[in-house]
Coordinates of C-alpha atoms in Angstrom, one line a residue:
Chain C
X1 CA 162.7 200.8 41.9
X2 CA 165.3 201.8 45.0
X3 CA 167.9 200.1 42.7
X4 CA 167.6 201.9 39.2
X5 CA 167.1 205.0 41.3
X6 CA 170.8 204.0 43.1
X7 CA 172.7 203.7 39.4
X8 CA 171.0 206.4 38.1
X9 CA 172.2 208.4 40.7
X10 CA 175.5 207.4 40.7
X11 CA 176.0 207.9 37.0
X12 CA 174.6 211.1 37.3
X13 CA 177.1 211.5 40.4
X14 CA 180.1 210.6 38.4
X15 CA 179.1 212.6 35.2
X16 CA 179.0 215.9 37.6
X17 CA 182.0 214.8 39.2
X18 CA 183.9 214.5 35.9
X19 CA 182.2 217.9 34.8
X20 CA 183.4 219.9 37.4
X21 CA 186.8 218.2 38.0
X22 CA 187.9 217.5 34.8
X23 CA 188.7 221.4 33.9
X24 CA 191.1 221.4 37.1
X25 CA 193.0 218.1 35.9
X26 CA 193.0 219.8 32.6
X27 CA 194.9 222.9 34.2
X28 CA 197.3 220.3 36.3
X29 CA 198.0 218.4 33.3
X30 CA 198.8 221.5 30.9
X31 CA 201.0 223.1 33.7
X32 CA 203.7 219.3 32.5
X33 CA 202.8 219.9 29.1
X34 CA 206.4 221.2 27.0
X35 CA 204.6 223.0 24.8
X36 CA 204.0 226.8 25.2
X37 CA 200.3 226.4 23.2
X38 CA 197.5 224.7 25.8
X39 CA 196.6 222.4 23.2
X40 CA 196.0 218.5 22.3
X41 CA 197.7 216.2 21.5
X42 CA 200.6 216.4 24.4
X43 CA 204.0 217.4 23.6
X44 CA 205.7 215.6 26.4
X45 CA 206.5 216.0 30.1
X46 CA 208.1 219.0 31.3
X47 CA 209.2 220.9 34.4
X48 CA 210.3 223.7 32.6
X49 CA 207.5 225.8 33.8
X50 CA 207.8 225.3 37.3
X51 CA 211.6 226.2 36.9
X52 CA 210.6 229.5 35.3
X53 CA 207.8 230.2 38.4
X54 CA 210.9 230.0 40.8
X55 CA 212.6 232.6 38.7
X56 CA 209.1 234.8 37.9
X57 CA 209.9 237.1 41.0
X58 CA 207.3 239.7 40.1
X59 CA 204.8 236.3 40.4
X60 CA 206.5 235.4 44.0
X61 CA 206.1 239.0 44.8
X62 CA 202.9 238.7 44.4
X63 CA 201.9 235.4 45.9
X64 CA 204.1 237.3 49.2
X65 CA 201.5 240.4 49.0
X66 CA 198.6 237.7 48.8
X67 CA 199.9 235.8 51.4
X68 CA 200.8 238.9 53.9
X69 CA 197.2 240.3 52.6
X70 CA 195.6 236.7 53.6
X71 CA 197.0 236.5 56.9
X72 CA 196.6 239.8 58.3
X73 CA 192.6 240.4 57.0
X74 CA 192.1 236.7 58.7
X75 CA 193.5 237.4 62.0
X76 CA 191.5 240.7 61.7
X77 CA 188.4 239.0 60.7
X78 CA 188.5 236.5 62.9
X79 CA 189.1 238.5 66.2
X80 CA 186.5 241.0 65.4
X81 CA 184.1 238.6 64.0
X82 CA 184.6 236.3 66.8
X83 CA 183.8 239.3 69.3
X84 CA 180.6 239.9 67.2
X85 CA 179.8 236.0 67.6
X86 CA 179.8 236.1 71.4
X87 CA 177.6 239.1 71.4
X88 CA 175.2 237.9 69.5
X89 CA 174.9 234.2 70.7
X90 CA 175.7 235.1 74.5
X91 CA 173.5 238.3 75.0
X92 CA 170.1 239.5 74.0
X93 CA 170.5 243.1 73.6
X94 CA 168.3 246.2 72.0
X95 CA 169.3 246.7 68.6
X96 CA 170.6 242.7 68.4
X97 CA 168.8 242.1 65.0
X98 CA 169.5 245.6 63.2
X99 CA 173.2 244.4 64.4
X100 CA 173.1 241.3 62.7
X101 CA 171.1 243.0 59.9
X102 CA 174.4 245.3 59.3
X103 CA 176.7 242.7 60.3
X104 CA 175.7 239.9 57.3
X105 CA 175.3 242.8 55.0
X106 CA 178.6 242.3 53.3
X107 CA 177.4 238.7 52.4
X108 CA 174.9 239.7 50.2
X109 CA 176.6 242.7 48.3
X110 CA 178.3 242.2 45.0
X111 CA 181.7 242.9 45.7
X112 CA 182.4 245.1 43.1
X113 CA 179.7 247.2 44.5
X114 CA 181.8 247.1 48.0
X115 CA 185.0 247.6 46.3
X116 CA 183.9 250.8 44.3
X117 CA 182.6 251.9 47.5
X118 CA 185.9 251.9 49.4
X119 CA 188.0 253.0 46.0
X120 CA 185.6 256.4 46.1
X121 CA 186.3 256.5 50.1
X122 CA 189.9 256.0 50.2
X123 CA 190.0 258.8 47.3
X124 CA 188.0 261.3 48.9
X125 CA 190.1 260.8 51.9
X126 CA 193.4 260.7 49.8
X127 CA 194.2 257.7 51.5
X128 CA 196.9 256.2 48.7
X129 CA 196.2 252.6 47.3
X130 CA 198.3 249.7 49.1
X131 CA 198.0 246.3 50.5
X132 CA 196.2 248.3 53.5
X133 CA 193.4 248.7 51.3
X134 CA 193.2 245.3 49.8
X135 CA 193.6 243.9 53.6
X136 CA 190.3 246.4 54.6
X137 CA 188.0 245.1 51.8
X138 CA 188.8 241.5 52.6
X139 CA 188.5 241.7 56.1
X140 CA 184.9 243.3 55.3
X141 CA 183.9 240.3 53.0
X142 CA 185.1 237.6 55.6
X143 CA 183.8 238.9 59.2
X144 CA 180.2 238.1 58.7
X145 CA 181.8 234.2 57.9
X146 CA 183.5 234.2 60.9
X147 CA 180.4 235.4 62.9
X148 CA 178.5 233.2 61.5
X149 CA 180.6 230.0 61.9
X150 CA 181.7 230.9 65.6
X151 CA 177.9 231.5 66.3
X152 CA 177.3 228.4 65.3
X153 CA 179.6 226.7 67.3
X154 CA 179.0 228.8 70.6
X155 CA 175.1 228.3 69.9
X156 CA 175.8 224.5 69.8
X157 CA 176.1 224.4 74.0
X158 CA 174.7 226.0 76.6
X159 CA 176.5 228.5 78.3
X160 CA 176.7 226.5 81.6
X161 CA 180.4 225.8 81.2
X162 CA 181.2 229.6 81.3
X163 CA 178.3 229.6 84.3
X164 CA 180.0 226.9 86.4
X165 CA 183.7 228.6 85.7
X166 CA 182.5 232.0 87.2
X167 CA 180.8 230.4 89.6
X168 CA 184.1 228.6 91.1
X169 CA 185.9 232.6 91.0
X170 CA 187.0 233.1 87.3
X171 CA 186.5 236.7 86.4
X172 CA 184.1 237.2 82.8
X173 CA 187.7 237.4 80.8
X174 CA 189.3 234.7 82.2
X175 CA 186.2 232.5 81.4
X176 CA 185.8 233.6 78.1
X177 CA 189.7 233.0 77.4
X178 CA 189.9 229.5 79.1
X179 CA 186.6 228.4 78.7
X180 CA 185.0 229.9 75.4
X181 CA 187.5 230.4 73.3
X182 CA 188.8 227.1 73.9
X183 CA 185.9 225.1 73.1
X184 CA 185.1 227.8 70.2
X185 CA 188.9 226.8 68.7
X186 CA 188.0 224.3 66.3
X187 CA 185.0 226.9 64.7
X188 CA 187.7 230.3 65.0
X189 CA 190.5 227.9 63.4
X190 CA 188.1 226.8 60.4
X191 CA 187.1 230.7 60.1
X192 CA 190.7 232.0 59.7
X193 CA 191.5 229.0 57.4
X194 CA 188.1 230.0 55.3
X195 CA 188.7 233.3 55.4
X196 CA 192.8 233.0 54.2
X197 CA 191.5 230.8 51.2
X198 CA 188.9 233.2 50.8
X199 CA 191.4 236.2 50.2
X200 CA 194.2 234.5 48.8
X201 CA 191.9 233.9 45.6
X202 CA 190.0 237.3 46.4
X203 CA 189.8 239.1 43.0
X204 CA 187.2 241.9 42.2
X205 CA 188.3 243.8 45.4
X206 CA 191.8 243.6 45.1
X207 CA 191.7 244.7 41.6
X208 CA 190.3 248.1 42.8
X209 CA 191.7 248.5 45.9
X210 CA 195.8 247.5 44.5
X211 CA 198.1 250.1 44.5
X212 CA 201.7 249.6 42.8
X213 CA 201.4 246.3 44.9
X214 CA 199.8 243.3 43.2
X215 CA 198.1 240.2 44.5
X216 CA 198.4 236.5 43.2
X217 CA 194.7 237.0 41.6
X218 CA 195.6 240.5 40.1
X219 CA 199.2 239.3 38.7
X220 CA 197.2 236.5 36.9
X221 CA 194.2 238.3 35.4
X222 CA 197.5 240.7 34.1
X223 CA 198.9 238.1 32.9
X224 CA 196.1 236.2 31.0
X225 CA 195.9 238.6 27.8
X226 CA 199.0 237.3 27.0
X227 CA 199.1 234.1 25.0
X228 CA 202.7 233.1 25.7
X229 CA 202.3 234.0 29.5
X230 CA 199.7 231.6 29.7
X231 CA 201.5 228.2 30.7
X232 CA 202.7 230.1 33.6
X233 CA 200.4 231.1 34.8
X234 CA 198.4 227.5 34.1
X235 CA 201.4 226.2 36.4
X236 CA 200.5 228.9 39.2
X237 CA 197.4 228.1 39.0
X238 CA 198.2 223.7 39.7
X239 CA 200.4 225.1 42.7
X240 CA 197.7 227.5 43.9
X241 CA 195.5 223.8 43.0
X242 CA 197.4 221.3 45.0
X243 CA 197.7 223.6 47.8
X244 CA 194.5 224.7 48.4
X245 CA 193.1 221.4 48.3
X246 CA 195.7 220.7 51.3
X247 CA 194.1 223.6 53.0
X248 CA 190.8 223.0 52.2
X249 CA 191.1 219.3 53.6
X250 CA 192.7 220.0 56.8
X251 CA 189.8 223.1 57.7
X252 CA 187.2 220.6 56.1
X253 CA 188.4 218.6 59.3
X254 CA 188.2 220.8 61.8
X255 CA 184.9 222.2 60.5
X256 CA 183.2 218.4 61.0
X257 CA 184.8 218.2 64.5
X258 CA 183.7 222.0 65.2
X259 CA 180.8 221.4 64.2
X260 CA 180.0 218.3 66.2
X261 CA 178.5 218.3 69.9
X262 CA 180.7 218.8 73.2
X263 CA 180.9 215.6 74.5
X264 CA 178.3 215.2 77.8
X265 CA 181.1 214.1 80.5
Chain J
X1 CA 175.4 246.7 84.2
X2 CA 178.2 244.7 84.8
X3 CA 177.2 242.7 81.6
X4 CA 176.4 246.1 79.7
X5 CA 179.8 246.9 80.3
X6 CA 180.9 243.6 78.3
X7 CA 178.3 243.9 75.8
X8 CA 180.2 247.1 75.1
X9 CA 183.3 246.1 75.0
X10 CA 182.6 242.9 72.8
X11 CA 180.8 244.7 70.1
X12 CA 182.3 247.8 69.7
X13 CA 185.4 246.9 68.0
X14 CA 183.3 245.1 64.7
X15 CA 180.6 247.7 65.1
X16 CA 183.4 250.6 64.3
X17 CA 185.2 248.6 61.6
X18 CA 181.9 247.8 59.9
X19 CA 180.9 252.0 60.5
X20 CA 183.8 253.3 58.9
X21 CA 184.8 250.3 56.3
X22 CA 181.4 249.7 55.3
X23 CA 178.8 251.8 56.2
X24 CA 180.8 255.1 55.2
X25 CA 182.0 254.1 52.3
X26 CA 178.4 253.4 51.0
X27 CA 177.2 256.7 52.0
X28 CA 180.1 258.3 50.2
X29 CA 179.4 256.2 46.6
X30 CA 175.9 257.7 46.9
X31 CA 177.3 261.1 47.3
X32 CA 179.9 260.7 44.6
X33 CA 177.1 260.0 42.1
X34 CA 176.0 263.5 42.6
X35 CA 179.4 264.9 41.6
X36 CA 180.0 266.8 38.1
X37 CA 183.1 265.2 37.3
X38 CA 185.4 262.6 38.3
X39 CA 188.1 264.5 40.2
X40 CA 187.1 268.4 41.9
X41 CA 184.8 268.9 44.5
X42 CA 182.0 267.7 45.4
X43 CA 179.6 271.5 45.7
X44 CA 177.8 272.3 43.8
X45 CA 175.9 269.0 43.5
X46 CA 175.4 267.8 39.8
X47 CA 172.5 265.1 38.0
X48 CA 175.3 264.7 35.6
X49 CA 175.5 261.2 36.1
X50 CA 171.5 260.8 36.6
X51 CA 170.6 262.8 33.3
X52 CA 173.7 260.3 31.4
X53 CA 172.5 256.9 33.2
X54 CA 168.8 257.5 32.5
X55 CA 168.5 258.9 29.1
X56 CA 170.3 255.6 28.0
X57 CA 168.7 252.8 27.5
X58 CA 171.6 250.6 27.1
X59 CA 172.0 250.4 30.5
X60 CA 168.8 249.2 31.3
X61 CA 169.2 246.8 28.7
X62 CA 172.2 245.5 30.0
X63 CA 170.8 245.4 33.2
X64 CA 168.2 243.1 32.8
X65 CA 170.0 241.4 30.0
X66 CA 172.2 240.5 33.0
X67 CA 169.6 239.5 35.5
X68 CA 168.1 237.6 33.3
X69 CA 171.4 235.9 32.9
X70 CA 172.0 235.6 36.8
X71 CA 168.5 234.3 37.2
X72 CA 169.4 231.3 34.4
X73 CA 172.9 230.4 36.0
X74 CA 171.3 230.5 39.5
X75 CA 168.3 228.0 38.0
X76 CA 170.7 226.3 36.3
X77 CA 172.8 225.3 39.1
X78 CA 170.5 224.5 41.0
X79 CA 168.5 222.1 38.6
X80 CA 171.9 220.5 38.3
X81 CA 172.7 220.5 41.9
X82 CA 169.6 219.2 43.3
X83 CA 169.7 215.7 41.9
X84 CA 173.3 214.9 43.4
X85 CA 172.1 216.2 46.7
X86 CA 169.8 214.0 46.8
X87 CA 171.3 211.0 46.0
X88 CA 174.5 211.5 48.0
X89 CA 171.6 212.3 51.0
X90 CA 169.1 209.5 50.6
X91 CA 171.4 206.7 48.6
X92 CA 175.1 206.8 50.0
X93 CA 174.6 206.4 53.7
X94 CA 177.3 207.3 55.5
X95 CA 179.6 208.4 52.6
X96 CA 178.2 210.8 51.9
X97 CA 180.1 213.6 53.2
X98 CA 183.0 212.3 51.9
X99 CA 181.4 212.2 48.4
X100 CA 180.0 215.5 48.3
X101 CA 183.7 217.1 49.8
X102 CA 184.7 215.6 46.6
X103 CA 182.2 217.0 44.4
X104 CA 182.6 220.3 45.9
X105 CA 186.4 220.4 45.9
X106 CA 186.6 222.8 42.7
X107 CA 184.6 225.6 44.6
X108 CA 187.7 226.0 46.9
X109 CA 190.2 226.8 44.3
X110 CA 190.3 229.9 42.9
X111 CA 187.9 231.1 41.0
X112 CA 189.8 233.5 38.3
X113 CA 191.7 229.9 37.6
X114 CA 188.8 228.1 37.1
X115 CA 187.5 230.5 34.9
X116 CA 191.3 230.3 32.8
X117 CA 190.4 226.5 33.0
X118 CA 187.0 227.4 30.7
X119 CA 189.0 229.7 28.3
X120 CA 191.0 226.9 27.7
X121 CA 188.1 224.3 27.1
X122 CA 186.4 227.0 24.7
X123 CA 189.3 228.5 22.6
X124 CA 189.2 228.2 19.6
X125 CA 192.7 225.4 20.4
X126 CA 190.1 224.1 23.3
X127 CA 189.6 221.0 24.6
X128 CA 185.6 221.5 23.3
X129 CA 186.6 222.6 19.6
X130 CA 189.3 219.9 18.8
X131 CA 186.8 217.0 20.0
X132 CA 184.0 218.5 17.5
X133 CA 186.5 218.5 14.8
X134 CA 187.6 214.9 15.8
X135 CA 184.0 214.0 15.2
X136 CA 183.2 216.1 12.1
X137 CA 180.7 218.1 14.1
X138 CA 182.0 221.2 12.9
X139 CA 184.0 222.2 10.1
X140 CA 186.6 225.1 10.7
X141 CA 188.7 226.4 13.6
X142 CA 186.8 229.2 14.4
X143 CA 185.6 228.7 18.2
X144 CA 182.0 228.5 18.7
X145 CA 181.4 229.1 21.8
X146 CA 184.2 231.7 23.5
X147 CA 183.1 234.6 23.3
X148 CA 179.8 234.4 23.9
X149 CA 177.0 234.6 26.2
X150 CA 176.7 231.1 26.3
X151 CA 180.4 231.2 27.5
X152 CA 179.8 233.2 30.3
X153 CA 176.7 231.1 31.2
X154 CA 178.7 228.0 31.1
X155 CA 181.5 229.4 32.8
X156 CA 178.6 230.9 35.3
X157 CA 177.0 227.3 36.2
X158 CA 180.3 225.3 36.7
X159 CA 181.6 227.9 39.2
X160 CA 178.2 227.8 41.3
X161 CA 177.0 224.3 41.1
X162 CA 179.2 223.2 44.5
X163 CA 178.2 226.3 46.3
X164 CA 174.1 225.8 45.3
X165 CA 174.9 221.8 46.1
X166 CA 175.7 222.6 49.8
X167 CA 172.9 224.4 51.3
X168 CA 170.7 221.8 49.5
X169 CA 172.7 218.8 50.7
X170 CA 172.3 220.7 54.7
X171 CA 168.3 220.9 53.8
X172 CA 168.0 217.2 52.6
X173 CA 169.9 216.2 55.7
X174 CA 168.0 217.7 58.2
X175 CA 165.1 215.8 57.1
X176 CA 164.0 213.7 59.8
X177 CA 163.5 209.6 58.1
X178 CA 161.2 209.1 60.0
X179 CA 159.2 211.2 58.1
X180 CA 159.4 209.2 54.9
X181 CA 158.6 206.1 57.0
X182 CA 155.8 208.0 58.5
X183 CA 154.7 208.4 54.7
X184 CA 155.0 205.2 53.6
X185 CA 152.8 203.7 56.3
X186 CA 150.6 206.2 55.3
X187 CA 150.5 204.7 51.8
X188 CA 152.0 207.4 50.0
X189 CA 153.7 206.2 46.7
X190 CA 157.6 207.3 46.0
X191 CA 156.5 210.3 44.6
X192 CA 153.9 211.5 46.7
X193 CA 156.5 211.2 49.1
X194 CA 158.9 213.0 47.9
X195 CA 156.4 216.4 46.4
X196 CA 154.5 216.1 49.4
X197 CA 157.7 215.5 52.3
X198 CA 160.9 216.1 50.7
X199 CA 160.3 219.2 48.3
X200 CA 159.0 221.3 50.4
X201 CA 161.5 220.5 53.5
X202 CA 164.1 221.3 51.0
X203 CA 162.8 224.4 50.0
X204 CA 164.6 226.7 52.3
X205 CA 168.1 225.1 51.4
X206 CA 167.3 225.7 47.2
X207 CA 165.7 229.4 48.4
X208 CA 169.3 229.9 50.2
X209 CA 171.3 227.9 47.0
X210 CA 169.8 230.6 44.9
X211 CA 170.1 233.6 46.4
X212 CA 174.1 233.1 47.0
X213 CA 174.4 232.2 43.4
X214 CA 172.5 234.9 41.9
X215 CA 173.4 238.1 44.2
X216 CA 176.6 237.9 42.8
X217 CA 176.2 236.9 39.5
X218 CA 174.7 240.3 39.2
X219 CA 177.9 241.8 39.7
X220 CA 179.9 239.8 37.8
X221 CA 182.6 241.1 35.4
X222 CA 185.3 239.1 35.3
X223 CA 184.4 236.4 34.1
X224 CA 182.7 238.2 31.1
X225 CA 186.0 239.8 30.3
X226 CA 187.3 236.5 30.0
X227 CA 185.0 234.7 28.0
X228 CA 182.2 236.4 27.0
X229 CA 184.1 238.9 24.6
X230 CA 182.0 241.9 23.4
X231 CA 178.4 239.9 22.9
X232 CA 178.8 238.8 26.2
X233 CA 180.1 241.8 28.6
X234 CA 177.4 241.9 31.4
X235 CA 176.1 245.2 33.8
X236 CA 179.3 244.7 36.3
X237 CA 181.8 245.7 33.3
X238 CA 180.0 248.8 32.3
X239 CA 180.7 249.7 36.4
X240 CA 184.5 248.2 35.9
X241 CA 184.7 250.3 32.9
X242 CA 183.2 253.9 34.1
X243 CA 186.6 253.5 36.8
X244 CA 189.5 252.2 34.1
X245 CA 188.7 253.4 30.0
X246 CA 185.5 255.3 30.5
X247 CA 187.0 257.3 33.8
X248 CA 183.6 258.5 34.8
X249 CA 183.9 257.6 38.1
X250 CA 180.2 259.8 38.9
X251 CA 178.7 257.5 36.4
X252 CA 180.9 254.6 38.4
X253 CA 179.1 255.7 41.6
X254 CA 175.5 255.6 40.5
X255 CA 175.8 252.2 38.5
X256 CA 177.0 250.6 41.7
X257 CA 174.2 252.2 43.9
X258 CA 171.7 251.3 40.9
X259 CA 172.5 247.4 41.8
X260 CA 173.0 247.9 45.3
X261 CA 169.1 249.1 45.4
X262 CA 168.3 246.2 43.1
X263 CA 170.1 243.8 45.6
X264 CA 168.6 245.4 48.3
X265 CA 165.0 245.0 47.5
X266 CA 165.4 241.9 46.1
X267 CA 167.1 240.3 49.5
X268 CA 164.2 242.6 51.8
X269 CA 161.6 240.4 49.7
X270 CA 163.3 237.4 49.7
X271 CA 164.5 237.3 53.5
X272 CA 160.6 238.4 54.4
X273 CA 159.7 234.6 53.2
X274 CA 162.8 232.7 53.8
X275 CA 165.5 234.4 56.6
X276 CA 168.6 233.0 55.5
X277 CA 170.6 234.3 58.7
X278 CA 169.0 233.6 62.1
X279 CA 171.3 233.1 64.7
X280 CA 169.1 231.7 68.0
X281 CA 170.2 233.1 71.8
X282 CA 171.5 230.3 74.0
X283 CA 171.9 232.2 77.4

């Protein structure tokens, strides 16, 4: 009975597996394929396309904005969100719950309900369109993440630590800079590293909130009505691939050991 | 006082970024539906947009047409999702991390790519046409399925099956063995076991699976504008469109607030049963 139930599992396993893979190795394998049509059979290995992404500099302007846009709303994020994590995990104030109420909001919105929302803000305020604005709506989408994770980490041990290290003389800053923060690091570096990958491939918001500026996502979506643009942009797409899965495996990491217990001694 | 002081200075900072970058601009979408026209002022205050939005029944159609749709991908990837959480949970011991970070990989790469990766499949040069032509299946060229709202509802399931397959996996780990020991002794059969002890201990991890896959399905509109086509465009486009083509950006406004009220009350109800963020105090 346990048995059957183990290779029926498994089979089911590796039949999701190839279901939500394959479409990725598909992307991969067209981005070598010399052929401008993303068709079957194969015309034969080239790396033609990636020579042409080296010279697309409108494309490697854009990956720049998406990478300037990714690490500024991250650093944002994650300082304020990680102020917002302390608060709620450390202190138990009036009005804690409607904060946390208002905080997680942005989780639960569709964000192209956000993103009309600050498009009809920055209008009425005549604040021009620019990676400013893209920055503002991702940094938005990615606090409550950030609070959340750090939370999770700081709720994880008892604040006896930051006890004992103010009891010895350390002022409430100093603790929370040698002894929170510290043993918080492995949570606040997953949270910036989820929250990067998070805007890098951020679409719906920066497609309102771009001015002349584009992003990676936004340069792509341009570029997708066009049939003959497509095996570029398959080919940005295996880079964007292989090197989010480089990211994702490293914060994957740091999430299991921020997530696991402070040792007791 | 001394910690009032620090409270103070610790939540400040997010509380004024999430007043003016968040709560404002809500408050100012709900205003501009009550403009007369895109561009002007916003006195004297118009229905306009109310008297255009309700006296067409399109838009109602399209908006349950499209909840319906959400509702289906987020059952969907669930009832897909739930039997691989529970085998990498209860089968694979200690691999099982491992094995699910390589199920999930996909949900980490971008998601407009992965919705190019389905135009592909479905064109009518796909992957999916050429293999039923190989077979005999079908006769022309013509695609059968881009362009559809089977497309989007395909397209739909694949993205959200890793990110309804996590907070199941979490709720099938935290059950305590024992418990199915416990049950066994007890002389419960397999099956007893797992509708009486697992299904409802896993409950608040499929609650939580669908609730972060439908909320914003709802709002979806790229991924209709990539393969859904015309038969296939859901609520989110006709919002898209009122702010590119349609310029009514009134209109815009009250479409957005119509689904942020919809969201609302549907995550009031749902977080009355199941609160999907509870952070405890440890002071």
């Amino acid at each position: 009975m346990r048995q059957t139930g183990k290779w029926v599992g498994l089979g089911y396993y590796l039949l999701l597996l190839l279901f939500l893979q394959l479409p990725i190795l598909l992307l991969i394998v067209f981005s070598f394929n010399d052929s401008v049509l993303l068709v079957f059979p194969l015309k034969g290995f080239t790396l033609q396309w990636y020579r042409e992404l080296l010279q697309a500099t409108e494309l490697i302007n854009a990956a720049k904005n998406s990478l300037i846009i990714g690490l500024v709303s991250s650093v944002v994020a994650t300082v304020l969100g990680s102020a917002a994590a302390i608060a709620i995990a450390r202190y138990n104030f009036p009005g804690r719950a409607f904060f946390l109420n208002i905080a997680t909001l942005p989780l639960v919105i569709p964000y192209v309900v956000l993103a009309v929302a600050l498009l009809l803000m920055f209008q009425a305020l005549n604040v021009e369109l620019s990676l400013w604005t893209i920055m503002i709506g991702h940094t938005i989408i990615n606090m409550p993440y950030v609070m959340l994770i750090v939370a999770a980490r700081l709720s994880g041990f008892a604040n006896n630590l930051e006890e004992a290290a103010m009891d010895l003389g350390a002022t409430y800053w100093g603790t929370l800079m040698r002894v929170t923060l510290p043993i918080s690091m492995p949570a606040l570096v997953a949270a910036f590293l989820s929250s990067f990958t998070m805007s890098f491939d951020e679409f719906s918001l920066a497609f309102f909130l771009a001015g002349t500026q584009n992003t990676l996502p936004v340069y792509l979506y341009s570029q997708l009505r066009f049939p003959s643009r497509l095996p570029l942009a398959v080919t940005t797409a295996a880079v964007v691939i292989m090197v989010s899965v480089v990211i994702l495996l490293f914060s994957e990491w740091l999430r299991r050991i921020g997530t696991g217990r402070v040792p007791k001694s | 006082m001394e910690n009032k002081r620090r409270l103070f200075t610790l939540i400040t900072p997010p509380s004024v970024f999430l007043l003016f970058f968040f709560m404002v601009p809500l408050v100012i979408m709900a205003l501009y539906a009550f403009k007369s026209s895109s561009f002007g002022p916003l006195f004297p205050l118009s229905l306009n947009a109310f008297n255009n939005f309700f006296s067409n029944p399109a838009y109602f159609v399209l908006l349950i047409n499209s909840s319906q749709l959400a509702l289906l991908t987020a059952v969907l990837s669930i009832v897909l999702a739930f039997p691989v959480s529970y085998y990498l949970v209860f089968y694979t011991g200690s691999r099982r991390v491992m094995l699910l970070t390589l199920l999930i990989l996909p949900a980490w790469i971008s998601y407009l790519l992965r919705v190019l990766a389905w135009k592909v499949i479905l064109g009518s040069e796909g992957l999916l046409n050429q293999l039923l032509l190989a077979t005999g299946l079908i006769q022309d060229g013509a695609p059968i399925l881009l362009y559809s709202q089977a497309a989007v509802l395909i397209t739909l399931v694949y993205v959200w099956i890793p990110f309804a397959a996590l907070p199941i996996f979490a709720a099938m780990e935290r059950i305590d063995p024992r418990l199915h020991e416990a049950a066994a002794d007890l002389g419960a059969s397999p099956s007893v076991t797992f509708w009486r002890v697992t299904a409802p201990l896993t409950m608040p991890g499929v609650a939580s699976a669908f609730f972060f896959v439908f909320i914003p399905t709802l709002g979806e509109w790229v991924t209709p504008t990539l393969v859904g086509g015309v038969s296939g465009i859901m609520y989110g486009n006709l919002i898209q469109d009122q702010f590119g083509r349609a310029l009514n950006w009134p209109l815009g406004a009250l479409m957005s607030m119509v689904l942020l009220v919809l969201v609302g009350v549907f995550s009031y109800v749902f977080n009355r049963f199941i609160p999907i963020t509870e952070v405890p105090v440890s002071s």
